[in-house]
Amino acid sequence: MTEGSTTYDAIYLSPHLDDAVLSCGGQIFRRIAEGQRVLILTLFTQDFSTSDVSEATRTVLDLMSLPVDEAMAIRRQEDLNACRVLGAELIHCPLPEALARRDAQGKPVYGSLSQLFGPMSFSDFPFVNEVAEALRGLPEAKEVFAPLTIGSHVDHQVVRQAAEDVFGTELSYYEDFPYVAWRRFALQKVLGWRKKGWRSEVVALEEKDLQARIDAIRAYSTQLKPLFKGEAGIEKSVHGWARKVGGERLWRRV
Ligand SMILES: [Zn+2]
């Protein structure tokens, strides 16, 4: 990664239309306040096909009260509004999210909700290369951040794998929020019991940084019920976890 006038200080890879802001909103706001250039790349932003909607897709969209034909357009707008709050630049990559992906025979790669939080399907492996191809087209950056895959969502696994293929050991990782706050030993499950080979760095945040993250998260109105049981839960959740770790925690390989 080389420096130049078009070089970003940081690029945050976001599998879905919310992950980077949910997990790293405070540090993104802070970097921008310090005059840095920050780009968020949201990978899975493609519209769902209205002619061929799986049962699992319908269940998820119902949970968010989203109509199939407008679901992703609404979510793309939420992402844009959230990035405006932080002042981050944003690129939407039009790749399909897990529920919309089909294998070579045309069958859904992940047919049920529980499969979304399990191991990556073998038939999803070629798709990792497609994501890696998209990452190779990114502008230069001093640092690139990928999700650590806490919560084990297959889309997060795909992004991490593709990012490792492209950026290798230079890659930095963020803790997937709010998943990291939901499960005991969530971190150990991903990094191993002793977290051998990993070092952490806590980005200490001021109240105004955390407040900007909370304000940005508010923009994802369709996600607030499933993630925080409504708007009132955001503040408690973000502050609670930030107090526990001392800010926002990042991970790098030793
Ligand atoms: Zn996600």
Coordinates of N, CA and C and ligand atoms in Angstrom, one line a residue:
M1 N 0.8 -1.2 0.0 CA 0.0 0.0 0.0 C 0.9 1.3 0.0
T2 N 0.8 2.1 -1.0 CA 1.6 3.2 -1.1 C 0.8 4.5 -0.8
E3 N 1.6 5.6 -0.5 CA 0.9 6.8 -0.2 C 0.8 7.7 -1.4
G4 N -0.2 8.5 -1.5 CA -0.3 9.4 -2.6 C -1.5 10.3 -2.3
S5 N -1.8 11.2 -3.3 CA -2.9 12.2 -3.0 C -4.3 11.5 -3.0
T6 N -4.4 10.3 -3.6 CA -5.7 9.6 -3.6 C -5.7 8.5 -2.5
T7 N -4.7 8.5 -1.7 CA -4.7 7.4 -0.7 C -5.6 7.8 0.5
Y8 N -6.4 6.7 0.8 CA -7.2 6.9 2.0 C -6.4 6.6 3.3
D9 N -6.7 7.2 4.4 CA -6.1 6.8 5.7 C -6.6 5.5 6.1
A10 N -7.9 5.2 5.9 CA -8.5 4.0 6.3 C -9.7 3.6 5.4
I11 N -9.8 2.3 5.1 CA -10.9 1.8 4.4 C -11.5 0.7 5.3
Y12 N -12.8 0.8 5.6 CA -13.5 -0.1 6.4 C -14.4 -1.0 5.5
L13 N -14.2 -2.3 5.5 CA -15.1 -3.2 4.7 C -16.3 -3.6 5.5
S14 N -17.4 -3.4 4.9 CA -18.7 -3.6 5.6 C -19.5 -4.7 4.8
P15 N -19.7 -5.9 5.3 CA -20.4 -6.9 4.6 C -21.8 -6.4 4.2
H16 N -22.6 -5.9 5.2 CA -23.9 -5.5 5.0 C -24.0 -4.0 5.2
L17 N -25.2 -3.5 4.9 CA -25.5 -2.0 4.9 C -25.6 -1.5 6.3
D18 N -24.7 -1.7 7.2 CA -24.6 -1.2 8.5 C -23.4 -1.6 9.3
D19 N -22.7 -2.7 9.0 CA -21.7 -3.3 9.8 C -20.6 -2.3 10.2
A20 N -20.0 -1.6 9.3 CA -18.8 -0.8 9.6 C -19.2 0.4 10.6
V21 N -20.4 1.0 10.4 CA -20.9 2.0 11.2 C -21.2 1.5 12.6
L22 N -21.9 0.4 12.6 CA -22.3 -0.3 13.9 C -21.0 -0.5 14.8
S23 N -20.0 -1.1 14.1 CA -18.8 -1.5 14.9 C -17.8 -0.5 15.1
C24 N -17.6 0.4 14.1 CA -16.5 1.4 14.1 C -16.9 2.8 14.0
G25 N -18.1 3.1 14.2 CA -18.6 4.5 14.0 C -17.8 5.6 14.8
G26 N -17.4 5.2 16.0 CA -16.7 6.2 16.8 C -15.4 6.6 16.3
Q27 N -14.6 5.5 15.9 CA -13.2 5.8 15.4 C -13.3 6.4 14.0
I28 N -14.3 6.1 13.2 CA -14.4 6.7 11.9 C -14.7 8.2 12.1
F29 N -15.6 8.6 12.9 CA -15.9 10.0 13.2 C -14.7 10.7 13.7
R30 N -13.9 10.1 14.6 CA -12.7 10.7 15.2 C -11.7 10.9 14.1
R31 N -11.4 9.9 13.3 CA -10.4 10.1 12.2 C -10.8 11.3 11.3
I32 N -12.1 11.3 10.9 CA -12.5 12.4 10.0 C -12.3 13.8 10.7
A33 N -12.7 13.8 12.0 CA -12.5 15.1 12.8 C -11.0 15.5 12.8
E34 N -10.1 14.5 12.7 CA -8.7 14.8 12.7 C -8.2 15.1 11.3
G35 N -9.1 15.2 10.3 CA -8.7 15.5 9.0 C -8.3 14.3 8.1
Q36 N -8.6 13.1 8.6 CA -8.3 12.0 7.7 C -9.4 11.7 6.7
R37 N -9.0 10.9 5.7 CA -9.9 10.5 4.7 C -10.3 9.0 4.9
V38 N -11.6 8.8 5.1 CA -12.1 7.5 5.4 C -13.1 7.0 4.4
L39 N -12.9 5.8 3.9 CA -13.9 5.2 3.0 C -14.5 4.0 3.6
I40 N -15.8 3.9 3.4 CA -16.5 2.6 3.8 C -16.9 1.9 2.5
L41 N -16.6 0.7 2.4 CA -17.1 -0.1 1.2 C -18.1 -1.1 1.7
T42 N -19.3 -1.0 1.3 CA -20.3 -1.9 1.7 C -20.5 -2.9 0.5
L43 N -20.3 -4.2 0.8 CA -20.2 -5.2 -0.3 C -21.5 -5.7 -0.8
F44 N -22.4 -6.1 0.1 CA -23.6 -6.8 -0.4 C -24.8 -5.9 -0.4
T45 N -25.0 -5.3 -1.5 CA -26.0 -4.2 -1.6 C -27.0 -4.4 -2.8
Q46 N -26.9 -5.6 -3.4 CA -27.7 -5.8 -4.6 C -29.2 -6.0 -4.3
D47 N -30.1 -5.5 -5.1 CA -31.5 -5.7 -4.9 C -31.9 -7.2 -4.9
F48 N -32.9 -7.6 -4.2 CA -33.4 -9.0 -4.3 C -34.2 -9.1 -5.5
S49 N -34.2 -10.3 -6.1 CA -35.1 -10.5 -7.3 C -36.5 -10.7 -6.8
T50 N -37.4 -10.0 -7.3 CA -38.8 -10.0 -6.9 C -39.5 -11.3 -7.4
S51 N -39.0 -11.9 -8.5 CA -39.7 -13.0 -9.1 C -39.3 -14.3 -8.4
D52 N -38.3 -14.3 -7.6 CA -37.8 -15.6 -7.0 C -37.3 -15.4 -5.6
V53 N -38.3 -15.3 -4.7 CA -37.9 -14.9 -3.3 C -38.0 -16.2 -2.4
S54 N -36.9 -16.5 -1.8 CA -36.9 -17.7 -0.9 C -37.7 -17.5 0.4
E55 N -38.1 -18.6 1.0 CA -38.9 -18.5 2.3 C -38.0 -17.7 3.3
A56 N -36.7 -18.1 3.4 CA -35.8 -17.5 4.4 C -35.7 -15.9 4.2
T57 N -35.6 -15.5 2.9 CA -35.5 -14.1 2.6 C -36.8 -13.4 3.1
R58 N -37.9 -14.0 2.8 CA -39.2 -13.4 3.2 C -39.3 -13.2 4.7
T59 N -38.8 -14.2 5.4 CA -38.8 -14.2 6.9 C -38.0 -13.0 7.4
V60 N -36.8 -12.9 6.8 CA -35.9 -11.8 7.3 C -36.5 -10.4 7.0
L61 N -37.0 -10.3 5.8 CA -37.5 -9.0 5.4 C -38.7 -8.6 6.2
D62 N -39.6 -9.6 6.5 CA -40.8 -9.4 7.3 C -40.3 -8.9 8.7
L63 N -39.3 -9.4 9.2 CA -38.7 -9.1 10.5 C -38.4 -7.6 10.6
M64 N -38.0 -7.1 9.4 CA -37.6 -5.7 9.3 C -38.7 -4.8 8.7
S65 N -39.8 -5.4 8.5 CA -41.0 -4.7 7.8 C -40.6 -4.1 6.5
L66 N -39.8 -4.8 5.7 CA -39.3 -4.3 4.4 C -39.9 -5.0 3.2
P67 N -40.5 -4.3 2.2 CA -41.0 -5.0 1.0 C -39.9 -5.5 0.2
V68 N -40.0 -6.6 -0.5 CA -38.9 -7.2 -1.2 C -38.4 -6.3 -2.3
D69 N -39.3 -5.6 -3.0 CA -38.8 -4.8 -4.2 C -38.1 -3.5 -3.8
E70 N -38.3 -3.1 -2.5 CA -37.7 -1.8 -2.1 C -36.6 -2.0 -1.0
A71 N -36.5 -3.3 -0.5 CA -35.7 -3.5 0.7 C -34.3 -2.9 0.6
M72 N -33.6 -3.3 -0.5 CA -32.2 -2.9 -0.5 C -32.1 -1.4 -0.8
A73 N -33.0 -0.8 -1.6 CA -33.0 0.6 -1.9 C -33.1 1.4 -0.6
I74 N -34.0 0.9 0.3 CA -34.3 1.6 1.6 C -33.0 1.5 2.4
R75 N -32.4 0.3 2.4 CA -31.2 0.1 3.3 C -30.0 0.8 2.7
R76 N -29.9 1.0 1.4 CA -28.8 1.7 0.8 C -28.9 3.2 1.3
Q77 N -30.1 3.7 1.3 CA -30.3 5.1 1.7 C -30.0 5.3 3.2
E78 N -30.4 4.3 4.0 CA -30.0 4.4 5.4 C -28.5 4.4 5.6
D79 N -27.8 3.6 4.8 CA -26.3 3.6 4.9 C -25.7 4.9 4.5
L80 N -26.3 5.5 3.4 CA -25.8 6.8 3.0 C -26.0 7.8 4.0
N81 N -27.2 7.8 4.7 CA -27.5 8.8 5.7 C -26.6 8.6 6.9
A82 N -26.3 7.4 7.3 CA -25.4 7.1 8.4 C -24.0 7.6 8.1
C83 N -23.5 7.4 6.9 CA -22.2 7.9 6.5 C -22.1 9.4 6.5
R84 N -23.2 10.0 6.1 CA -23.2 11.5 6.1 C -23.0 12.0 7.6
V85 N -23.7 11.3 8.5 CA -23.5 11.8 9.9 C -22.1 11.7 10.3
L86 N -21.3 10.7 9.9 CA -19.9 10.6 10.3 C -19.0 11.4 9.4
G87 N -19.4 11.7 8.2 CA -18.6 12.4 7.2 C -17.7 11.4 6.4
A88 N -18.1 10.1 6.4 CA -17.3 9.1 5.7 C -17.7 9.1 4.2
E89 N -16.8 8.8 3.3 CA -17.1 8.5 1.9 C -17.6 7.1 1.9
L90 N -18.4 6.8 0.9 CA -19.1 5.5 0.8 C -19.1 5.0 -0.6
I91 N -18.8 3.7 -0.8 CA -19.1 3.0 -2.0 C -19.9 1.8 -1.8
H92 N -21.0 1.6 -2.6 CA -21.8 0.4 -2.5 C -21.4 -0.6 -3.6
C93 N -21.0 -1.8 -3.3 CA -20.6 -2.8 -4.3 C -21.9 -3.6 -4.5
P94 N -22.3 -3.7 -5.8 CA -23.6 -4.4 -6.0 C -23.5 -5.9 -6.1
L95 N -23.0 -6.5 -5.0 CA -22.9 -8.0 -5.0 C -24.1 -8.5 -4.1
P96 N -24.5 -9.8 -4.4 CA -25.7 -10.3 -3.7 C -25.3 -10.8 -2.3
E97 N -26.2 -10.6 -1.3 CA -26.0 -11.1 0.0 C -26.3 -12.6 0.1
A98 N -26.0 -13.2 1.2 CA -26.1 -14.7 1.3 C -27.4 -15.2 0.8
L99 N -28.5 -14.6 1.3 CA -29.8 -15.2 1.0 C -30.2 -15.1 -0.5
A100 N -29.5 -14.2 -1.2 CA -29.8 -14.1 -2.6 C -28.9 -14.9 -3.5
R101 N -27.9 -15.5 -2.9 CA -26.9 -16.2 -3.8 C -27.4 -17.6 -4.2
R102 N -27.1 -18.0 -5.4 CA -27.5 -19.3 -6.0 C -26.3 -20.1 -6.3
D103 N -26.4 -21.4 -6.2 CA -25.2 -22.2 -6.7 C -25.3 -22.5 -8.2
A104 N -24.4 -23.3 -8.7 CA -24.3 -23.5 -10.2 C -25.6 -24.1 -10.7
Q105 N -26.3 -24.9 -9.8 CA -27.6 -25.5 -10.2 C -28.8 -24.6 -10.1
G106 N -28.6 -23.4 -9.5 CA -29.7 -22.4 -9.3 C -30.4 -22.5 -8.0
K107 N -29.8 -23.4 -7.2 CA -30.5 -23.6 -5.8 C -29.9 -22.5 -4.9
P108 N -30.7 -22.1 -3.8 CA -30.1 -21.1 -2.9 C -28.9 -21.8 -2.2
V109 N -27.8 -21.0 -2.0 CA -26.6 -21.5 -1.4 C -26.9 -21.6 0.1
Y110 N -27.7 -20.7 0.7 CA -28.1 -20.9 2.1 C -29.7 -20.8 2.1
G111 N -30.3 -22.0 2.4 CA -31.7 -22.1 2.3 C -32.5 -21.8 3.5
S112 N -31.8 -21.7 4.7 CA -32.5 -21.4 5.9 C -31.7 -20.4 6.7
L113 N -32.4 -19.8 7.7 CA -31.8 -18.7 8.5 C -30.6 -19.3 9.3
S114 N -30.8 -20.5 9.9 CA -29.8 -21.1 10.7 C -28.5 -21.3 9.9
Q115 N -28.6 -21.5 8.6 CA -27.4 -21.7 7.8 C -26.6 -20.5 7.6
L116 N -27.2 -19.3 7.9 CA -26.5 -18.0 7.7 C -25.5 -17.8 8.8
F117 N -25.6 -18.6 9.9 CA -24.7 -18.4 11.0 C -23.9 -19.7 11.3
G118 N -23.7 -20.5 10.2 CA -22.9 -21.7 10.3 C -21.6 -21.6 9.5
P119 N -21.1 -22.8 9.1 CA -19.9 -22.7 8.2 C -20.2 -22.2 6.8
M120 N -19.3 -21.7 6.2 CA -19.5 -21.2 4.8 C -19.7 -22.5 3.9
S121 N -20.7 -22.4 3.0 CA -21.0 -23.5 2.1 C -19.9 -23.6 1.1
F122 N -19.6 -24.9 0.7 CA -18.6 -25.1 -0.4 C -19.0 -24.4 -1.7
S123 N -20.3 -24.4 -1.9 CA -20.7 -23.7 -3.2 C -20.6 -22.2 -3.2
D124 N -20.2 -21.7 -2.0 CA -20.0 -20.2 -1.9 C -18.5 -19.9 -2.1
F125 N -17.6 -20.9 -2.2 CA -16.2 -20.6 -2.4 C -15.9 -19.8 -3.6
P126 N -16.5 -20.1 -4.8 CA -16.1 -19.3 -5.9 C -16.5 -17.8 -5.8
F127 N -17.5 -17.6 -4.9 CA -18.0 -16.2 -4.7 C -17.0 -15.4 -3.9
V128 N -16.2 -16.1 -3.1 CA -15.1 -15.4 -2.3 C -14.2 -14.7 -3.4
N129 N -13.9 -15.4 -4.5 CA -13.0 -14.8 -5.5 C -13.6 -13.6 -6.1
E130 N -15.0 -13.6 -6.3 CA -15.6 -12.4 -6.8 C -15.5 -11.2 -5.9
V131 N -15.6 -11.5 -4.6 CA -15.5 -10.4 -3.6 C -14.0 -9.9 -3.6
A132 N -13.1 -10.8 -3.7 CA -11.7 -10.5 -3.7 C -11.4 -9.6 -4.9
E133 N -12.0 -9.9 -6.0 CA -11.8 -9.1 -7.3 C -12.3 -7.7 -7.0
A134 N -13.4 -7.5 -6.4 CA -13.9 -6.2 -6.1 C -13.0 -5.5 -5.1
L135 N -12.3 -6.2 -4.2 CA -11.4 -5.5 -3.3 C -10.1 -5.1 -4.0
R136 N -9.7 -5.8 -5.0 CA -8.5 -5.5 -5.8 C -8.7 -4.2 -6.5
G137 N -10.0 -3.8 -6.7 CA -10.2 -2.5 -7.4 C -10.3 -1.3 -6.5
L138 N -10.1 -1.5 -5.2 CA -10.2 -0.4 -4.3 C -9.0 0.6 -4.4
P139 N -9.3 1.9 -4.1 CA -8.2 2.8 -4.1 C -7.2 2.4 -3.0
E140 N -6.0 3.0 -3.0 CA -4.9 2.8 -2.0 C -5.4 3.2 -0.7
A141 N -4.9 2.5 0.4 CA -5.3 2.9 1.7 C -4.1 2.6 2.7
K142 N -3.9 3.4 3.7 CA -2.9 3.1 4.6 C -3.3 1.9 5.5
E143 N -4.6 1.8 5.8 CA -5.0 0.6 6.6 C -6.4 0.2 6.0
V144 N -6.6 -1.2 6.1 CA -7.9 -1.7 5.7 C -8.4 -2.6 6.8
F145 N -9.6 -2.4 7.1 CA -10.3 -3.1 8.2 C -11.4 -4.0 7.8
A146 N -11.3 -5.3 8.3 CA -12.3 -6.3 7.9 C -13.0 -6.8 9.2
P147 N -14.2 -7.4 9.0 CA -14.8 -7.9 10.2 C -14.1 -9.1 10.7
L148 N -14.1 -9.3 12.1 CA -13.4 -10.4 12.7 C -14.3 -11.7 12.6
T149 N -15.5 -11.5 12.2 CA -16.5 -12.6 12.0 C -17.1 -13.1 13.4
I150 N -17.2 -12.2 14.4 CA -17.9 -12.6 15.6 C -19.3 -12.7 15.3
G151 N -20.0 -13.8 15.7 CA -21.4 -14.0 15.3 C -21.5 -15.0 14.2
S152 N -20.3 -15.2 13.4 CA -20.2 -16.2 12.4 C -21.1 -16.1 11.2
H153 N -21.6 -14.9 10.9 CA -22.5 -14.7 9.8 C -21.7 -15.1 8.5
V154 N -22.2 -15.9 7.6 CA -21.5 -16.3 6.4 C -21.0 -15.2 5.6
D155 N -21.8 -14.1 5.5 CA -21.4 -12.9 4.7 C -20.1 -12.3 5.3
H156 N -20.0 -12.3 6.6 CA -18.9 -11.7 7.3 C -17.7 -12.6 7.0
Q157 N -17.9 -13.9 7.0 CA -16.8 -14.9 6.7 C -16.3 -14.7 5.3
V158 N -17.2 -14.5 4.4 CA -16.8 -14.3 3.0 C -15.9 -13.1 2.8
V159 N -16.3 -12.0 3.5 CA -15.6 -10.7 3.4 C -14.2 -10.9 4.0
R160 N -14.2 -11.5 5.2 CA -12.9 -11.7 5.8 C -11.9 -12.5 5.0
Q161 N -12.5 -13.6 4.4 CA -11.6 -14.5 3.6 C -11.1 -13.8 2.4
A162 N -12.0 -13.1 1.7 CA -11.6 -12.4 0.5 C -10.5 -11.3 0.9
A163 N -10.8 -10.6 2.0 CA -9.8 -9.5 2.4 C -8.5 -10.1 2.8
E164 N -8.5 -11.3 3.4 CA -7.2 -11.9 3.7 C -6.5 -12.4 2.4
D165 N -7.2 -12.8 1.4 CA -6.6 -13.2 0.2 C -5.9 -12.0 -0.5
V166 N -6.5 -10.8 -0.4 CA -6.0 -9.7 -1.1 C -5.0 -8.9 -0.2
F167 N -5.2 -8.7 1.1 CA -4.4 -7.9 1.9 C -3.4 -8.6 2.8
G168 N -3.6 -9.9 2.9 CA -2.7 -10.8 3.7 C -2.7 -10.3 5.2
T169 N -1.4 -10.4 5.7 CA -1.2 -10.1 7.2 C -1.3 -8.6 7.5
E170 N -1.4 -7.7 6.4 CA -1.5 -6.3 6.6 C -2.8 -5.9 7.2
L171 N -3.8 -6.8 7.0 CA -5.2 -6.5 7.3 C -5.4 -6.3 8.8
S172 N -6.3 -5.3 9.2 CA -6.7 -5.1 10.6 C -8.1 -5.6 10.7
Y173 N -8.5 -5.9 11.9 CA -9.9 -6.5 12.1 C -10.7 -5.7 13.1
Y174 N -12.0 -5.6 12.9 CA -12.8 -5.0 13.9 C -13.8 -6.0 14.5
E175 N -14.2 -5.8 15.7 CA -15.1 -6.7 16.4 C -16.5 -6.4 15.9
D176 N -17.2 -7.4 15.4 CA -18.6 -7.2 14.8 C -19.5 -6.9 16.0
F177 N -20.0 -5.7 15.9 CA -21.0 -5.2 16.9 C -22.4 -5.2 16.3
P178 N -23.4 -5.5 17.1 CA -23.5 -5.9 18.5 C -23.3 -7.3 18.8
Y179 N -22.9 -8.2 17.8 CA -22.8 -9.6 18.1 C -21.8 -9.9 19.2
V180 N -20.7 -9.1 19.2 CA -19.6 -9.3 20.2 C -20.2 -9.1 21.6
A181 N -21.2 -8.3 21.8 CA -21.7 -8.0 23.1 C -22.8 -9.0 23.5
W182 N -23.2 -9.9 22.6 CA -24.4 -10.8 22.8 C -24.0 -12.1 23.4
R183 N -22.8 -12.6 23.0 CA -22.5 -14.0 23.4 C -21.2 -14.0 24.3
R184 N -21.3 -14.8 25.4 CA -20.1 -15.0 26.2 C -19.1 -15.7 25.4
F185 N -17.9 -15.4 25.6 CA -16.7 -16.1 24.9 C -16.8 -16.0 23.4
A186 N -17.5 -15.0 22.9 CA -17.7 -14.8 21.4 C -16.3 -14.6 20.8
L187 N -15.5 -13.8 21.5 CA -14.1 -13.5 21.0 C -13.2 -14.7 20.9
Q188 N -13.3 -15.5 22.0 CA -12.5 -16.7 22.1 C -12.8 -17.7 21.0
K189 N -14.1 -17.7 20.7 CA -14.5 -18.7 19.7 C -13.8 -18.4 18.3
V190 N -13.6 -17.1 18.1 CA -13.0 -16.7 16.8 C -11.5 -16.7 16.9
L191 N -10.9 -16.2 18.0 CA -9.5 -16.0 18.1 C -8.8 -17.2 18.9
G192 N -9.5 -18.1 19.4 CA -8.9 -19.2 20.2 C -8.9 -18.7 21.7
W193 N -8.8 -19.7 22.5 CA -8.9 -19.4 24.0 C -7.9 -18.5 24.5
R194 N -6.6 -18.6 24.0 CA -5.5 -17.8 24.5 C -5.2 -16.6 23.5
K195 N -6.0 -16.5 22.5 CA -5.8 -15.5 21.4 C -4.4 -15.4 20.9
K196 N -3.8 -16.6 20.8 CA -2.4 -16.7 20.4 C -2.2 -16.2 19.0
G197 N -1.2 -15.4 18.7 CA -1.0 -14.9 17.4 C -1.7 -13.6 17.1
W198 N -2.4 -13.1 18.1 CA -3.2 -11.9 17.9 C -2.8 -10.8 18.9
R199 N -2.9 -9.5 18.5 CA -2.7 -8.4 19.5 C -3.9 -7.5 19.3
S200 N -4.3 -6.9 20.4 CA -5.5 -6.0 20.3 C -5.0 -4.5 20.5
E201 N -5.8 -3.6 20.0 CA -5.5 -2.2 20.2 C -6.9 -1.6 20.5
V202 N -7.0 -0.8 21.6 CA -8.2 -0.2 21.9 C -8.2 1.3 21.4
V203 N -9.1 1.7 20.6 CA -9.2 3.1 20.2 C -10.1 3.8 21.3
A204 N -9.4 4.6 22.2 CA -10.2 5.3 23.2 C -11.0 6.4 22.6
L205 N -12.3 6.5 23.0 CA -13.1 7.4 22.3 C -13.7 8.5 23.3
E206 N -13.9 9.7 22.8 CA -14.5 10.7 23.7 C -16.0 10.6 23.5
E207 N -16.7 11.2 24.4 CA -18.2 11.1 24.4 C -18.8 11.6 23.1
K208 N -18.1 12.6 22.5 CA -18.7 13.1 21.2 C -18.5 12.1 20.1
D209 N -17.4 11.3 20.2 CA -17.2 10.3 19.2 C -18.3 9.2 19.3
L210 N -18.6 8.8 20.5 CA -19.6 7.8 20.8 C -21.0 8.3 20.4
Q211 N -21.2 9.6 20.7 CA -22.5 10.2 20.3 C -22.7 10.2 18.8
A212 N -21.6 10.5 18.1 CA -21.7 10.5 16.6 C -22.1 9.1 16.1
R213 N -21.4 8.1 16.7 CA -21.7 6.7 16.3 C -23.2 6.3 16.6
I214 N -23.7 6.7 17.8 CA -25.1 6.5 18.1 C -26.0 7.2 17.1
D215 N -25.7 8.5 16.8 CA -26.5 9.2 15.8 C -26.5 8.6 14.5
A216 N -25.4 8.1 14.1 CA -25.3 7.4 12.8 C -26.0 6.1 12.8
I217 N -26.0 5.3 13.9 CA -26.7 4.1 13.9 C -28.2 4.3 13.9
R218 N -28.6 5.4 14.4 CA -30.1 5.8 14.3 C -30.6 5.8 12.9
A219 N -29.7 6.1 12.0 CA -30.1 6.2 10.5 C -30.6 4.8 10.0
Y220 N -30.2 3.7 10.6 CA -30.6 2.4 10.2 C -31.9 2.0 10.8
S221 N -32.9 2.8 10.5 CA -34.2 2.6 11.2 C -34.8 1.2 11.1
T222 N -34.6 0.5 9.9 CA -35.1 -0.8 9.7 C -34.4 -1.9 10.6
Q223 N -33.2 -1.5 11.1 CA -32.4 -2.5 11.8 C -32.5 -2.4 13.3
L224 N -33.1 -1.3 13.8 CA -33.1 -1.0 15.2 C -33.9 -2.0 16.1
K225 N -35.0 -2.5 15.5 CA -35.8 -3.5 16.3 C -35.0 -4.8 16.4
P226 N -34.6 -5.4 15.3 CA -33.9 -6.7 15.5 C -32.5 -6.6 16.3
L227 N -31.8 -5.4 16.1 CA -30.5 -5.3 16.7 C -30.5 -4.8 18.2
F228 N -31.4 -3.8 18.4 CA -31.4 -3.1 19.7 C -32.8 -3.1 20.4
K229 N -33.7 -3.9 19.9 CA -35.1 -3.9 20.4 C -35.7 -2.5 20.4
G230 N -35.3 -1.7 19.4 CA -35.8 -0.3 19.2 C -34.7 0.7 19.5
E231 N -35.1 2.0 19.1 CA -34.1 3.1 19.2 C -33.6 3.3 20.6
A232 N -34.4 3.1 21.6 CA -33.9 3.4 23.0 C -32.8 2.5 23.4
G233 N -32.7 1.3 22.8 CA -31.6 0.4 23.1 C -30.3 0.7 22.6
I234 N -30.2 1.6 21.6 CA -28.8 1.8 21.0 C -27.8 2.4 22.0
E235 N -28.3 3.4 22.6 CA -27.4 4.1 23.5 C -26.8 3.2 24.6
K236 N -27.7 2.4 25.2 CA -27.4 1.5 26.3 C -26.3 0.5 25.8
S237 N -26.6 -0.1 24.6 CA -25.8 -1.1 24.0 C -24.4 -0.6 23.7
V238 N -24.4 0.6 23.0 CA -23.1 1.2 22.5 C -22.3 1.6 23.7
H239 N -22.9 2.4 24.6 CA -22.1 2.8 25.8 C -21.7 1.7 26.7
G240 N -22.6 0.7 26.9 CA -22.2 -0.4 27.7 C -21.0 -1.2 27.2
W241 N -20.9 -1.5 25.9 CA -19.8 -2.2 25.4 C -18.5 -1.4 25.3
A242 N -18.7 -0.1 25.0 CA -17.6 0.8 25.0 C -16.9 1.0 26.3
R243 N -17.8 1.0 27.4 CA -17.2 1.1 28.8 C -16.4 -0.2 29.1
K244 N -17.0 -1.3 28.6 CA -16.4 -2.6 29.0 C -15.0 -2.8 28.3
V245 N -14.9 -2.4 27.1 CA -13.6 -2.6 26.4 C -12.7 -1.3 26.4
G246 N -13.3 -0.2 26.8 CA -12.5 1.1 26.8 C -12.6 1.9 25.5
G247 N -13.5 1.6 24.7 CA -13.7 2.3 23.4 C -14.1 1.3 22.3
E248 N -13.4 1.3 21.2 CA -13.6 0.3 20.1 C -12.4 -0.5 20.0
R249 N -12.5 -1.8 20.0 CA -11.3 -2.7 20.0 C -11.0 -3.2 18.6
L250 N -9.8 -3.2 18.2 CA -9.3 -3.7 16.9 C -8.3 -4.9 17.2
W251 N -8.2 -5.7 16.2 CA -7.2 -6.8 16.3 C -6.3 -6.9 15.1
R252 N -5.1 -7.3 15.4 CA -4.1 -7.5 14.3 C -3.3 -8.8 14.6
R253 N -2.8 -9.3 13.5 CA -1.9 -10.5 13.7 C -0.6 -10.1 14.2
V254 N 0.0 -10.9 15.1 CA 1.3 -10.6 15.7 C 2.4 -10.9 14.6
Ligands
ZN1 ZN -23.5 -7.9 8.9

